[in-house]
Amino acid sequence: MSQHAIEGFTGRRGLPALRLRDSSGAQADIYLNGGHVTSWVNPAGEEMLFVSDSSRWQQGQPIRGGIPLVFPQFGPGPLPQHGFARTSQWKVVDDSREAGVRLRLESSSETLADWPHRFAAEVLVGLSGESLDVCLEITNEDESPFTFQAALHTYFRVADISRVSLEGLRGVTFVDSLRERAREVEQRQQVRFDRETDRVYVRAPDLLTLRDHAGHRAVTIRKENMPDVVVWNPWIGKSRRMEDFGDDEFTGMVCVETGAVENTVTLQPGETYEGRTVLTSVVAP
Ligand code: TA6
């Protein structure tokens, strides 16, 4: 990773945030609320992530866009949707040796009330030229094992969803959240979008390419120890039902999320899980 400059600043609605820059001119913003990457600008100055114009910017509320951290639960369940990581206040780990920003969230009386396991979570965000590198680490600080789900719920900005393709999923089994979790094998080399899409691709390849044909851009998505990939676009109906998302914003975004969703993680006491995703911006014809 290249050398970084890190500066604190007051972000939207007064929320505390950090800005990370590297020598290539790339830049990323990370909010302490949720440990949330809200912006990734490539060396050419292009914003690669989507954030809704209707997003809340309130402490304790999820930011609609960027890279929400999903932990310890994905989707609906006994905990609030997608777990408490994205609505908790993370702290900066001041470690000058790090190549990037490291934030930390520890179990507390609030989290223990909902999820009775002591843990430490850390996210390391780094930049290296065309790449954004996000590593999520979860340590079991308890005396008994626990099982969790985790994901980087990344919202990519695109010029026109109808001219977007996601490559590398052919032959992968997916669970369709819109058809009572029906399982099917992806037949297409290029997944395209013309309707609401909400699928978990199980044990997907570790390298995918998202092509924004109208934007003449592409992003490679390289993951480590994050077996599953969630692909989501709310399309028209769901967009209208989300009050922190514009009715027509579905045309300018797609979520390609990397994590352990169908393949949950069980940690023994003292064990640490590390999941990493490296996003690289490439110019596409
Ligand atoms: O990742 C896909 C998904 O689980 C969708 O079902 C949709 O609910 C999306 O996450 C956003 O969830 P949120 O709780 O942020 O509105």
mmCIF file of N, CA, C and O and ligand atoms in Angstrom, residues 64 74 81-82 86 153 155 198 230 232 238 257, ligand 1:
data_model
loop_
_atom_site.group_PDB
_atom_site.id
_atom_site.type_symbol
_atom_site.label_atom_id
_atom_site.label_comp_id
_atom_site.label_asym_id
_atom_site.label_seq_id
_atom_site.Cartn_x
_atom_site.Cartn_y
_atom_site.Cartn_z
ATOM 1 N N ARG A 64 -27.286 5.500 3.928
ATOM 2 C CA ARG A 64 -27.783 4.783 2.754
ATOM 3 C C ARG A 64 -26.793 4.929 1.600
ATOM 4 O O ARG A 64 -26.841 5.893 0.815
ATOM 5 N N PHE A 74 -26.959 -10.837 8.930
ATOM 6 C CA PHE A 74 -27.272 -10.286 7.604
ATOM 7 C C PHE A 74 -28.790 -10.328 7.423
ATOM 8 O O PHE A 74 -29.396 -11.389 7.676
ATOM 9 N N GLN A 81 -32.231 -5.251 11.432
ATOM 10 C CA GLN A 81 -31.781 -5.628 10.075
ATOM 11 C C GLN A 81 -30.298 -5.330 9.886
ATOM 12 O O GLN A 81 -29.832 -4.233 10.191
ATOM 13 N N HIS A 82 -29.553 -6.345 9.429
ATOM 14 C CA HIS A 82 -28.122 -6.253 9.137
ATOM 15 C C HIS A 82 -27.245 -6.047 10.371
ATOM 16 O O HIS A 82 -26.060 -5.750 10.256
ATOM 17 N N ARG A 86 -23.404 -1.343 11.827
ATOM 18 C CA ARG A 86 -23.559 -0.152 10.959
ATOM 19 C C ARG A 86 -24.242 1.023 11.655
ATOM 20 O O ARG A 86 -24.302 2.120 11.099
ATOM 21 N N HIS A 153 -21.456 -4.256 2.563
ATOM 22 C CA HIS A 153 -22.676 -4.061 1.762
ATOM 23 C C HIS A 153 -22.445 -2.916 0.753
ATOM 24 O O HIS A 153 -23.125 -1.889 0.809
ATOM 25 N N TYR A 155 -22.272 -0.250 -2.095
ATOM 26 C CA TYR A 155 -23.123 0.394 -3.103
ATOM 27 C C TYR A 155 -22.211 1.023 -4.162
ATOM 28 O O TYR A 155 -21.494 1.988 -3.861
ATOM 29 N N ASP A 198 -32.294 -9.509 -5.884
ATOM 30 C CA ASP A 198 -31.851 -9.615 -4.495
ATOM 31 C C ASP A 198 -31.429 -11.062 -4.253
ATOM 32 O O ASP A 198 -32.251 -11.919 -3.925
ATOM 33 N N VAL A 230 -23.601 -10.961 -2.430
ATOM 34 C CA VAL A 230 -25.008 -10.555 -2.525
ATOM 35 C C VAL A 230 -25.110 -9.509 -3.624
ATOM 36 O O VAL A 230 -24.287 -8.581 -3.675
ATOM 37 N N TRP A 232 -27.766 -6.812 -5.385
ATOM 38 C CA TRP A 232 -29.048 -6.187 -5.063
ATOM 39 C C TRP A 232 -29.261 -4.897 -5.835
ATOM 40 O O TRP A 232 -28.371 -4.048 -5.881
ATOM 41 N N LYS A 238 -39.403 -1.188 -4.783
ATOM 42 C CA LYS A 238 -38.752 -1.106 -3.459
ATOM 43 C C LYS A 238 -38.166 0.285 -3.240
ATOM 44 O O LYS A 238 -38.190 0.805 -2.123
ATOM 45 N N GLU A 257 -22.129 -7.169 -2.797
ATOM 46 C CA GLU A 257 -21.705 -7.254 -1.399
ATOM 47 C C GLU A 257 -20.918 -8.547 -1.181
ATOM 48 O O GLU A 257 -21.344 -9.613 -1.640
HETATM 49 O O1 TA6 B 1 -28.325 -6.792 0.643
HETATM 50 C C1 TA6 B 1 -29.617 -6.885 0.161
HETATM 51 C C2 TA6 B 1 -30.583 -6.499 1.253
HETATM 52 O O2 TA6 B 1 -30.650 -7.483 2.249
HETATM 53 C C3 TA6 B 1 -31.936 -6.237 0.585
HETATM 54 O O3 TA6 B 1 -32.868 -7.232 0.912
HETATM 55 C C4 TA6 B 1 -32.334 -4.858 1.096
HETATM 56 O O4 TA6 B 1 -33.080 -4.963 2.275
HETATM 57 C C5 TA6 B 1 -30.951 -4.230 1.321
HETATM 58 O O5 TA6 B 1 -30.186 -5.280 1.894
HETATM 59 C C6 TA6 B 1 -30.948 -2.960 2.125
HETATM 60 O O6 TA6 B 1 -31.272 -3.245 3.459
HETATM 61 P P1 TA6 B 1 -31.421 -1.968 4.470
HETATM 62 O O7 TA6 B 1 -31.681 -2.564 5.801
HETATM 63 O O8 TA6 B 1 -30.125 -1.205 4.398
HETATM 64 O O9 TA6 B 1 -32.559 -1.146 3.900
#
